[in-house]
Amino acid sequence: MSGREAILGNIRKGLKRSGPLAGTALELCQTRLREHRPNLIPARAQLPHAGQVELFVQMAQEASATVARVTERAAVPAEVARYLADIGFAAEAIVAPDASIAGLDWSAAGVATEARHARNGDRATVAPAFAGIAETGTLMLLAGPQSPTTLNFLPDAHIVVLDAARIVGPYEDAWAMLRSERGEGWMPRVVNWITGPSRSADIEQKLQMGAHGPIRLHIVLIGD
Amino acid sequence: MQITSPRFKQNAHEALGDAALQRALGNLKAGFPGKRAAAVARMPEFEQLRDAARDLKNHILEHLDFYLETFEANVKRRGGHVHWARDAEEARAIVLDICRKAGAKTVTKGKSMITEEIGLNDHLAANGIEPIETDLGEYIIQLRGEHPSHIIAPAIHVNLDQVSDAFHAHHGKYGKTERQTEPRALMNEAREILRDKFIAADVGITGANFCIAETGTTVIVTNEGNGDLTQTLPRVHVAVTSIEKVVPTLEDATLLHRLLSRSATGQEIEVYGTWSSGPRRPEDPDGPAEYHVVLLDNGRSNMLGNEFREMLRCIRCSACMNHCPVYGAIGGHAYGWVYPGPMGSVLTPAFIGVEQAGNLPNASTFCGRCESVCPVRIPLPKLMRHWRAREFEKHLTPQGFRFGLGVWAWLARRPKLYRLATQVATRVLKPLGGKTNRIGSLPLAGGWTAWRDLPAPQGRTFFEQWKDRQQAGGAK
Ligand code: SF4
């Protein structure tokens, strides 16, 4: 008998069932999967939109991200140029191939860019967020050719561009947005939830930023 | 990994006398419990979330076969592979086979307690494949030739100067000859050295906190980002996990997410929650070309059918050990195997046998703090008691203990005699407490008084006081 059959058999024995789930119990489980209902959602995550944006900024900063607000997308390159200068980095960045990022006028802001996935040694990257989750100041990014996941982990400074209109209250609303925009059952290869820069407290329980991932996380928030 | 659970008492004794360890444990006690309490205070719905998580886990366990099969089908649909391992040996063989087929020389590893449970590192090394731990804590203890002493803070027992020593001893070959003493500098050194390891590795092995049936997704939860580099840069990603980690939907994993970091480190949420569904797609510029999930049973399916089923709700948050006075006094290594603290005292006998691990469920004061903080409301003291009962049935408890229990049972069945005996004992012990009301030594109780005083009984027995209260209440 294969491991699979033995394990499933023993599970059924433990559950005092002779075969696979059937009848109403099976239907109930299938419905549960199909409906994927949210469980309890904390009151904190159920605010009007303006409150969510404010909460998102507050929670992201609490997690040691920095946040800059710009009024329109066209202002993003100038903010990135300002930020890079501020942290003492060269005016260079690897940007996500996504048109919403790579399509901006970077040269006007004096930032040299290359649109590709990240390689070891890249110091700063710019990537688009799919959503922002107010509850904990969490960014949600979708991996794919337009937004390679290495951009999120290899650089020292990770810059994420987020449209304030895409800030939701709870995580559940971000899942709902993913399903409604990309289709039921579709998942990108990787969904990244990111809350603040990389850290570790493994040396004497003292928190240090930048363990393996980015040492800095900067969020450029467009609009309100 | 060598099992030292049978010599638990000696381990504990040594741990209590280990000054460096005691200092390190002070950091733990000063950190985690307060941070958890603060995070819980900010989430008014926390208790309701715990109820919901308990109910969700119970539902999953009741339909575990269905959700596992659904998970498997969805992983396959996205081009991933699922392997089922009955025990540690099968799991090791599966992972080794994947590594061999990949022609692997080195593998990087994200933090995974399941790979500790199956003893993966030694097995890979014995077969000529070098495993490299990349979580900073795991890396430190790998250099020191140790195993984790805590399920989320594996190097909690190690002090700063010991980290300096370990790096100084091992990093010379990378040209790092200066002994660093600052946490920041030490971390930068590890970051630099491990970056090259991530890039050179042929296979990346991670665990998975959750496996989502609906989508065929595995989820890892980290703060460092090492898990992501581990699973993104090599050509092959293997997620080694166990059968009880499956959850129905993204929403269900989200519910458990709300509890996990708050219970563990007191963070609102981890830094990186990574939801992986299958291998690199044709248009992708990065990500692993192969994606494997290994589902380990190793005795878990047996627990489904016995009195330990509730233990399978565990989400490995570590709150129970962070709040345990016994763990706080002796640390994790004394428990003698992979899982320490209250959760380990229930799991270890199930995995390695009560004959070897019978001491662990006895190492509890039954103060109940573990149960009071467990996010999925596992009745840990009750489960430890089940092991004590089993141990007793198997005649594994020592003679003297059985005799003492026998005397007590005989007395307890004779209420009048029992009350008389406790009255006498109360009257005799009270004056021994002296001015401080604490007894420093007592015949037959040396095991207790060697480490702490025995509080002297104060005044009257419980039964006497109870009787008074009943009468006072009746008179009202
Ligand atoms: S038993 Fe409960 S408290 Fe302990 S690790 Fe598991 S889930 Fe956390």
XYZ file of C-alpha atoms and ligand atoms in Angstrom:
708
model
C 0.000 0.000 0.000
C 1.286 3.476 -0.827
C 1.925 6.049 1.871
C -1.007 8.040 0.571
C -3.540 5.216 0.882
C -2.179 4.178 4.275
C -2.406 7.705 5.670
C -5.870 8.390 4.290
C -7.000 4.960 5.537
C -5.712 5.604 9.018
C -7.324 9.051 9.090
C -10.666 7.472 8.188
C -10.173 4.808 10.816
C -9.540 7.508 13.407
C -12.658 9.339 12.272
C -14.629 6.065 12.420
C -15.528 6.267 8.768
C -15.112 3.366 6.355
C -14.563 5.340 3.139
C -14.240 8.819 1.671
C -16.542 11.565 2.837
C -19.998 11.215 1.224
C -23.550 12.522 1.295
C -24.476 15.682 3.152
C -21.142 15.958 4.955
C -19.343 16.019 1.597
C -21.749 18.585 0.187
C -21.280 20.799 3.229
C -17.512 20.779 2.818
C -17.744 21.445 -0.912
C -20.088 24.351 -0.297
C -17.711 25.688 2.311
C -14.895 25.719 -0.240
C -17.063 27.260 -2.934
C -18.419 30.010 -0.702
C -15.153 30.701 1.142
C -16.974 32.882 3.658
C -15.016 35.292 5.796
C -14.778 34.386 9.470
C -15.025 36.997 12.224
C -13.662 40.353 11.017
C -12.393 42.688 13.749
C -14.110 46.064 14.145
C -10.758 47.762 13.571
C -10.875 46.693 9.932
C -14.402 47.971 9.306
C -13.909 51.692 8.829
C -14.994 54.093 6.100
C -12.374 54.464 3.353
C -10.695 57.608 4.698
C -10.250 55.945 8.069
C -8.757 52.888 6.409
C -6.152 54.952 4.595
C -5.212 56.663 7.829
C -5.035 53.333 9.690
C -2.953 51.788 6.913
C -0.379 54.583 7.163
C -0.280 54.414 10.944
C 0.138 50.636 11.075
C 2.742 50.546 8.299
C 4.797 53.157 10.108
C 4.444 51.252 13.341
C 5.955 48.255 11.524
C 8.922 50.514 10.606
C 7.966 51.228 7.013
C 8.206 54.830 5.829
C 5.309 56.340 3.904
C 5.289 59.275 1.470
C 2.082 60.591 -0.045
C 1.830 62.012 -3.553
C -1.257 63.351 -5.281
C -0.846 61.619 -8.623
C 1.004 58.733 -10.208
C 3.168 61.026 -12.335
C 4.753 62.340 -9.130
C 6.137 58.921 -8.158
C 9.567 59.186 -9.876
C 10.328 62.510 -8.176
C 9.442 61.035 -4.784
C 11.658 58.006 -5.464
C 14.515 60.357 -6.461
C 14.019 62.324 -3.235
C 13.941 59.152 -1.141
C 17.072 57.644 -2.689
C 18.971 60.874 -2.101
C 17.639 61.021 1.426
C 19.008 57.587 2.347
C 22.267 58.272 0.555
C 21.728 55.871 -2.355
C 22.625 56.561 -5.990
C 19.707 57.652 -8.199
C 19.297 54.165 -9.634
C 16.567 51.600 -9.278
C 15.432 48.321 -10.738
C 11.751 48.771 -11.520
C 8.971 46.261 -12.080
C 8.185 45.796 -15.792
C 4.524 46.581 -15.028
C 3.426 49.539 -17.178
C 2.171 51.383 -14.095
C 5.795 51.536 -12.880
C 8.120 51.056 -15.862
C 5.932 53.369 -17.942
C 6.571 56.407 -15.730
C 8.927 59.180 -16.789
C 11.937 58.246 -14.696
C 14.553 60.143 -16.664
C 12.767 63.438 -16.037
C 13.269 62.770 -12.315
C 16.890 61.857 -12.884
C 16.534 58.215 -11.830
C 18.319 55.609 -13.947
C 16.095 52.531 -14.188
C 16.108 49.062 -15.613
C 12.886 47.080 -15.846
C 13.564 43.458 -14.893
C 13.620 41.011 -11.984
C 16.166 41.637 -9.228
C 19.671 40.251 -8.979
C 22.026 40.040 -6.070
C 23.703 43.397 -5.636
C 20.709 45.516 -6.729
C 20.388 48.174 -4.055
C 16.936 49.647 -4.687
C 13.826 48.320 -6.399
C 10.371 49.691 -7.157
C 7.351 47.375 -7.290
C 3.573 47.823 -7.533
C 1.236 46.714 -4.751
C -1.994 44.981 -5.662
C -3.626 46.170 -2.447
C -2.951 47.670 0.956
C -4.560 46.174 4.048
C -5.386 48.771 6.664
C -5.819 46.365 9.567
C -2.069 45.894 9.984
C -0.484 48.194 7.389
C 0.200 45.219 5.149
C 1.071 45.402 1.448
C -0.167 42.691 -0.890
C 1.913 42.070 -4.020
C 1.315 39.534 -6.770
C 4.265 37.776 -8.366
C 4.399 37.513 -12.143
C 6.320 38.779 -15.160
C 5.055 42.286 -14.468
C 6.129 42.171 -10.831
C 8.842 39.556 -10.206
C 9.010 38.463 -6.601
C 12.809 38.844 -6.336
C 12.238 42.635 -6.397
C 10.715 42.243 -2.929
C 13.576 40.384 -1.270
C 16.979 41.052 -2.818
C 17.475 44.826 -2.516
C 18.522 46.842 0.511
C 15.774 49.373 -0.092
C 12.369 48.181 -1.286
C 10.032 50.862 -2.618
C 6.395 49.926 -3.152
C 3.878 52.045 -5.013
C 0.304 51.817 -3.785
C -2.851 53.514 -4.977
C -4.826 54.715 -1.952
C -8.013 53.629 -3.743
C -6.721 50.061 -3.369
C -6.537 50.181 0.400
C -9.068 47.865 2.015
C -9.913 47.277 5.667
C -9.437 43.563 6.368
C -7.352 40.927 4.579
C -10.585 39.283 3.469
C -11.446 42.252 1.249
C -8.106 41.883 -0.505
C -8.887 38.233 -1.260
C -12.299 39.301 -2.546
C -10.642 41.889 -4.779
C -8.242 39.270 -6.147
C -11.084 36.914 -6.980
C -13.295 39.539 -8.566
C -10.536 41.107 -10.693
C -8.621 38.000 -11.736
C -11.302 35.336 -11.601
C -12.456 32.731 -9.121
C -9.829 30.056 -8.454
C -6.953 32.019 -10.014
C -3.856 32.542 -7.903
C -0.580 34.117 -8.921
C 2.455 31.915 -8.348
C 3.119 33.845 -5.163
C 1.142 36.333 -3.118
C 3.402 38.368 -0.830
C 2.044 40.006 2.278
C 4.656 42.464 3.465
C 4.468 44.441 6.697
C 7.560 46.548 7.304
C 11.171 45.724 6.483
C 12.974 42.445 7.241
C 14.054 41.938 10.856
C 15.330 39.414 13.356
C 15.559 39.199 17.119
C 17.545 35.978 17.069
C 20.591 37.551 18.681
C 19.723 38.017 22.349
C 16.112 38.913 21.568
C 17.213 42.363 20.375
C 15.366 43.480 17.267
C 17.548 44.384 14.254
C 16.268 45.492 10.844
C 17.428 43.925 7.590
C 18.103 40.298 8.403
C 17.973 38.823 4.895
C 15.404 40.889 3.078
C 15.306 44.664 2.608
C 16.637 46.845 5.401
C 14.210 49.582 4.391
C 10.641 49.536 3.137
C 9.319 52.769 1.638
C 5.710 53.095 0.528
C 4.705 55.716 -1.999
C 0.988 56.239 -1.558
C -0.886 57.841 -4.434
C -3.983 59.963 -3.817
C -6.427 59.471 -1.011
C 18.820 13.668 16.700
C 19.743 11.969 19.921
C 16.797 11.637 22.275
C 17.572 12.608 25.857
C 14.005 12.798 27.183
C 14.487 9.739 29.429
C 17.106 11.652 31.410
C 14.840 14.675 31.738
C 15.383 15.064 35.464
C 19.125 15.254 35.080
C 18.775 17.618 32.098
C 16.557 19.899 34.168
C 18.952 19.786 37.060
C 21.864 20.799 34.850
C 19.817 23.542 33.189
C 18.966 25.095 36.544
C 22.662 25.329 37.344
C 23.678 26.740 33.932
C 24.275 30.466 34.472
C 24.492 31.392 30.769
C 21.250 29.580 30.044
C 19.504 31.206 32.981
C 20.557 34.628 31.713
C 19.236 33.838 28.233
C 15.943 32.569 29.639
C 15.597 35.882 31.445
C 15.398 37.562 28.006
C 12.573 35.258 27.013
C 10.521 35.883 30.123
C 11.072 39.624 29.865
C 10.002 39.644 26.217
C 7.313 37.397 24.817
C 4.580 37.359 27.494
C 4.368 41.137 27.793
C 4.367 41.616 24.033
C 1.611 39.080 23.586
C -0.491 40.717 26.286
C -0.130 44.118 24.613
C -1.106 42.737 21.200
C -4.117 40.942 22.667
C -5.223 44.115 24.454
C -5.306 45.908 21.090
C -7.591 43.280 19.573
C -10.887 43.301 21.497
C -12.189 40.344 19.485
C -9.240 38.138 20.435
C -11.227 35.708 22.582
C -13.872 35.315 19.877
C -11.145 34.730 17.314
C -9.775 31.959 19.536
C -13.204 30.323 19.661
C -13.537 30.586 15.902
C -10.063 29.120 15.376
C -10.798 26.208 17.692
C -14.056 25.477 15.858
C -12.375 25.794 12.467
C -9.625 23.363 13.457
C -12.172 20.895 14.830
C -14.087 21.048 11.560
C -10.891 20.441 9.576
C -9.864 17.451 11.692
C -13.317 15.905 11.320
C -12.929 16.093 7.513
C -9.159 15.853 7.252
C -9.077 13.277 4.446
C -11.344 15.385 2.252
C -9.330 18.574 2.666
C -6.028 16.779 2.108
C -7.246 15.198 -1.108
C -8.605 18.529 -2.303
C -5.307 20.226 -1.475
C -3.399 17.565 -3.369
C -5.609 17.866 -6.445
C -5.147 21.645 -6.542
C -1.367 21.485 -6.134
C -1.223 19.035 -9.035
C -3.515 21.177 -11.146
C -0.903 23.955 -10.904
C 1.973 21.672 -11.837
C 3.260 20.921 -8.330
C 3.964 17.525 -6.755
C 2.568 16.115 -3.498
C 4.361 13.332 -1.601
C 2.848 11.457 1.344
C 5.192 10.238 4.069
C 3.985 7.783 6.708
C 6.934 8.381 8.992
C 10.219 10.229 9.375
C 12.171 7.675 7.398
C 9.862 7.922 4.386
C 9.955 11.710 4.538
C 13.756 11.768 4.621
C 13.928 9.386 1.682
C 11.492 11.486 -0.357
C 13.450 14.697 0.204
C 16.783 13.024 -0.491
C 15.411 11.601 -3.720
C 14.229 15.041 -4.868
C 17.641 16.510 -4.018
C 19.490 13.747 -5.854
C 17.351 14.129 -8.960
C 18.139 17.834 -8.852
C 21.847 16.999 -8.651
C 22.016 19.030 -5.454
C 25.282 19.760 -3.685
C 23.934 22.335 -1.250
C 20.428 23.047 -0.057
C 19.313 26.158 1.787
C 16.659 25.797 4.429
C 14.005 28.082 5.810
C 12.993 27.485 9.386
C 11.033 24.232 9.710
C 10.318 22.199 12.839
C 9.079 19.312 10.694
C 12.536 18.903 9.186
C 13.853 18.766 12.770
C 11.218 16.153 13.577
C 12.376 13.942 10.719
C 16.091 14.578 11.317
C 16.591 15.812 7.781
C 19.892 17.693 8.115
C 21.889 14.725 9.364
C 20.402 12.524 6.670
C 21.284 14.932 3.857
C 24.788 15.459 5.233
C 25.328 11.698 5.531
C 24.447 11.461 1.855
C 26.861 14.107 0.696
C 24.460 17.041 0.460
C 25.210 20.084 2.588
C 22.150 21.580 4.342
C 22.485 25.275 5.230
C 20.098 26.795 7.731
C 19.300 30.397 6.814
C 17.062 31.623 9.613
C 19.527 33.575 11.725
C 18.719 31.643 14.902
C 18.878 28.295 13.113
C 22.148 29.318 11.473
C 23.679 30.158 14.853
C 22.778 26.818 16.363
C 23.818 24.908 13.260
C 27.294 26.442 13.625
C 27.265 25.449 17.286
C 26.214 21.878 16.466
C 22.980 22.209 18.414
C 19.254 21.803 17.919
C 16.563 24.459 18.460
C 15.568 25.042 22.075
C 12.389 26.910 21.130
C 10.032 26.409 18.187
C 10.129 30.010 16.920
C 13.253 31.405 18.599
C 15.594 28.465 18.096
C 18.684 30.178 19.556
C 16.958 31.676 22.582
C 19.420 29.848 24.841
C 22.462 31.470 23.200
C 24.029 34.673 24.534
C 25.647 37.433 22.497
C 29.239 36.468 23.273
C 28.481 32.885 22.286
C 27.234 34.120 18.898
C 30.452 36.112 18.544
C 32.475 33.001 19.310
C 30.560 30.848 16.841
C 30.878 33.360 13.985
C 34.523 33.998 14.773
C 35.253 30.273 14.705
C 33.429 29.616 11.402
C 33.627 32.768 9.325
C 37.397 32.928 8.956
C 37.166 30.876 5.790
C 35.092 33.645 4.215
C 37.774 36.193 5.050
C 35.966 37.455 8.149
C 38.747 37.261 10.682
C 37.736 40.051 13.040
C 35.624 39.004 16.027
C 32.396 41.015 15.939
C 30.595 41.775 19.187
C 27.669 44.015 18.169
C 24.361 42.372 17.184
C 24.130 44.635 14.115
C 27.616 43.725 12.879
C 27.031 40.041 13.535
C 23.818 40.100 11.585
C 25.409 41.909 8.656
C 28.155 39.311 8.540
C 25.639 36.471 8.453
C 23.571 38.317 5.856
C 26.545 38.664 3.550
C 27.730 35.070 3.872
C 24.266 33.580 3.525
C 23.465 35.658 0.428
C 26.049 33.677 -1.480
C 24.629 30.431 -0.106
C 21.122 31.319 -1.298
C 22.456 31.931 -4.777
C 24.566 28.790 -4.937
C 21.914 26.412 -3.571
C 20.327 23.845 -5.876
C 17.292 23.123 -3.718
C 15.454 25.301 -1.182
C 13.571 23.592 1.639
C 10.957 25.394 3.724
C 8.176 24.328 6.017
C 4.577 25.462 5.617
C 2.399 26.953 8.321
C -0.767 26.372 6.329
C -1.774 24.340 3.273
C -4.872 25.718 1.572
C -7.190 23.127 0.062
C -9.211 25.546 -2.059
C -6.201 26.791 -4.012
C -3.395 24.251 -3.446
C -1.317 26.948 -1.755
C 1.373 26.592 0.934
C 1.994 29.494 3.282
C 5.145 30.441 5.162
C 5.323 33.097 7.854
C 8.688 34.773 8.573
C 10.255 38.018 9.727
C 13.652 37.757 8.090
C 12.785 37.037 4.472
C 15.114 34.045 4.500
C 12.255 31.691 3.677
C 11.502 33.706 0.560
C 15.083 33.730 -0.688
C 15.231 29.987 0.099
C 12.206 29.193 -1.986
C 12.697 31.719 -4.791
C 16.325 31.456 -5.889
C 17.078 27.697 -6.241
C 15.666 25.639 -9.115
C 13.663 23.378 -6.815
C 11.430 24.287 -3.859
C 10.374 21.610 -1.368
C 7.857 22.496 1.344
C 7.985 19.880 4.103
C 4.878 19.988 6.247
C 2.435 17.759 8.103
C -1.088 16.589 7.476
C -2.836 18.676 10.135
C -1.686 21.952 8.543
C -4.359 21.868 5.854
C -7.113 24.512 5.983
C -10.106 24.851 3.664
C -9.886 28.398 2.263
C -7.796 31.562 2.044
C -10.237 33.113 4.519
C -9.633 30.294 6.994
C -5.855 30.703 6.796
C -6.477 34.415 7.360
C -8.337 33.736 10.598
C -5.391 31.699 11.908
C -3.011 34.419 10.715
C -4.714 36.927 12.991
C -3.869 34.718 15.954
C -0.455 33.360 15.034
C 1.949 36.320 15.322
C 0.058 37.969 18.154
C 0.304 34.756 20.172
C 3.912 34.126 19.177
C 5.922 37.354 19.281
C 3.188 39.862 20.035
C 3.499 41.317 16.518
C 0.308 42.505 14.838
C 1.368 40.304 11.944
C 4.598 38.762 10.686
C 6.720 40.770 8.241
C 6.426 38.264 5.384
C 3.408 36.079 4.737
C 4.127 34.189 1.544
C 1.415 32.266 -0.276
C 2.880 29.936 -2.901
C 0.877 28.150 -5.567
C 2.908 25.902 -7.816
C 6.173 26.276 -9.760
C 7.383 29.110 -11.986
C 5.045 29.707 -14.920
C 6.251 29.923 -18.522
C 6.209 33.728 -18.526
C 7.839 34.120 -15.069
C 11.382 35.543 -14.883
C 12.047 34.116 -11.410
C 10.857 31.427 -9.014
C 11.560 27.679 -8.777
C 11.030 25.411 -11.775
C 9.885 22.570 -9.501
C 7.525 22.776 -6.533
C 7.080 19.837 -4.148
C 5.014 19.429 -1.002
C 5.818 16.619 1.436
C 2.932 15.748 3.775
C 4.134 13.981 6.906
C 1.927 11.806 9.105
C 4.364 10.330 11.671
C 1.699 9.283 14.168
C -0.690 12.176 13.653
C -3.424 10.083 12.058
C -3.352 7.837 15.145
C -3.959 10.864 17.354
C -7.117 11.580 15.385
C -8.681 8.450 16.810
C -7.597 8.779 20.441
C -7.786 11.185 23.369
C -5.048 13.389 21.890
C -6.978 14.602 18.843
C -7.241 18.132 20.201
C -3.454 18.465 20.071
C -3.708 18.421 16.280
C -5.235 21.904 16.441
C -1.802 23.287 17.351
C -0.550 26.063 15.054
C 2.979 26.055 16.568
C 2.823 29.590 17.922
C 4.935 28.873 21.050
C 2.711 30.861 23.435
C 2.376 27.843 25.729
C 6.141 27.561 26.290
C 6.604 31.327 26.520
C 4.223 31.353 29.471
C 5.292 28.087 31.093
C 7.108 28.339 34.436
C 8.819 25.002 33.831
C 10.082 25.959 30.362
C 11.122 29.342 31.738
C 13.213 27.630 34.405
C 14.941 24.945 32.330
C 14.731 25.985 28.649
C 13.958 23.746 25.701
C 16.910 21.377 25.473
C 16.083 19.708 28.782
C 12.947 18.249 27.206
C 15.287 16.064 25.215
C 13.740 16.054 21.750
C 12.338 18.403 19.092
C 9.282 19.951 20.738
C 9.681 21.538 24.185
C 7.315 23.152 26.660
C 3.696 22.164 27.231
C 2.986 21.370 23.572
C 6.113 19.221 23.532
C 5.063 17.420 26.670
C 1.943 16.276 24.846
C 3.483 15.683 21.413
C 6.746 14.007 22.355
C 5.222 10.902 23.984
C 2.976 10.569 20.916
C 5.938 10.693 18.531
C 8.676 8.825 20.369
C 6.630 6.791 22.880
C 5.572 7.342 26.472
C 8.262 4.858 27.548
C 10.921 7.369 26.487
C 9.099 10.623 27.147
C 6.980 9.802 30.186
C 8.865 12.351 32.264
C 7.666 15.266 30.166
C 3.928 15.264 30.967
C 4.967 14.940 34.593
C 7.064 18.092 34.380
C 4.097 20.366 34.874
C 2.755 22.310 37.790
C -0.687 22.238 36.112
C -0.902 25.972 36.660
C -2.921 26.183 33.441
C -1.197 29.223 31.938
C -0.503 27.326 28.719
C -4.163 26.569 28.148
C -5.129 30.125 29.033
C -2.980 31.548 26.205
C -3.312 28.834 23.545
C -4.896 30.487 20.485
C -6.741 27.306 19.504
C -7.729 26.501 23.097
C -5.961 23.163 23.449
C -6.548 21.806 26.961
C -2.854 21.069 27.449
C -3.012 20.140 31.166
C -5.818 17.673 30.473
C -3.825 16.060 27.677
C -0.751 15.809 29.902
C -2.926 14.096 32.478
C -3.989 11.566 29.839
C -0.326 10.671 29.372
C 0.158 10.338 33.124
C -2.762 7.922 33.198
C -1.336 5.923 30.312
C 2.057 5.852 31.936
C 0.481 4.573 35.141
C -1.442 1.899 33.265
C 1.728 0.744 31.599
C 3.412 0.501 35.000
C 6.057 2.983 33.938
C 5.797 5.187 37.014
C 8.387 4.547 39.728
C 7.651 2.279 42.693
C 7.791 4.992 45.360
C 5.442 7.201 43.375
C 2.945 4.378 42.847
C 3.073 3.559 46.529
C 2.474 7.209 47.489
C -0.425 7.472 45.055
C -1.854 4.251 46.506
C -1.757 5.656 50.034
C -3.358 8.873 48.909
C -6.101 7.036 46.985
C -6.846 4.850 50.004
C -7.138 7.930 52.193
C -9.148 9.934 49.672
C -11.796 7.228 49.633
C -12.250 7.624 53.391
C -13.437 11.233 53.788
C -13.497 11.311 57.588
C -10.002 9.935 57.906
C -8.799 12.248 55.092
C -10.116 15.327 56.910
C -8.547 14.246 60.139
C -5.207 13.663 58.426
C -5.215 17.085 56.743
C -6.184 18.768 60.008
C -3.277 17.126 61.763
C -0.868 17.959 58.920
C -1.967 21.599 58.882
C -1.439 21.987 62.599
C 1.954 20.284 62.499
C 3.332 22.130 59.453
C 2.203 25.651 60.381
C 4.762 26.291 63.147
C 7.556 24.922 60.885
C 7.066 27.945 58.633
C 8.438 30.280 61.309
C 8.130 34.016 60.817
C 8.253 33.867 57.032
C 5.605 31.154 56.784
C 7.924 29.249 54.438
C 9.377 25.818 55.027
C 12.952 25.432 53.799
C 13.412 21.733 54.346
C 11.145 18.837 55.191
C 11.703 15.079 55.455
C 10.503 13.222 52.305
C 10.026 16.557 50.488
C 13.673 17.257 49.634
C 12.840 17.149 45.891
C 10.632 20.172 46.419
C 12.531 22.142 49.040
C 15.922 21.821 47.351
C 14.801 24.464 44.796
C 12.102 26.426 46.547
C 10.415 26.830 49.876
C 7.179 25.124 50.698
C 4.570 27.652 51.811
C 3.430 26.688 55.294
C -0.318 26.023 55.634
C -2.186 29.026 56.964
C -4.832 28.368 59.583
C -7.578 25.969 58.792
C -8.027 23.300 56.107
C -10.116 23.795 52.970
C -12.877 21.578 54.330
C -13.039 23.484 57.595
C -13.239 26.820 55.826
C -15.806 25.468 53.379
C -17.990 24.289 56.206
C -17.790 27.706 57.902
C -18.768 29.448 54.702
C -21.679 27.127 54.031
C -22.976 27.810 57.529
C -22.423 31.552 57.250
C -24.175 31.528 53.847
C -27.092 29.518 55.228
C -27.551 31.930 58.140
C -28.041 34.932 55.845
S -0.266 24.206 21.919
Fe -1.349 26.142 21.569
S -0.047 27.670 22.540
Fe 1.241 25.842 22.281
S 2.256 26.110 20.319
Fe 0.386 24.953 19.918
S -1.134 26.500 19.378
Fe 0.552 27.583 20.369
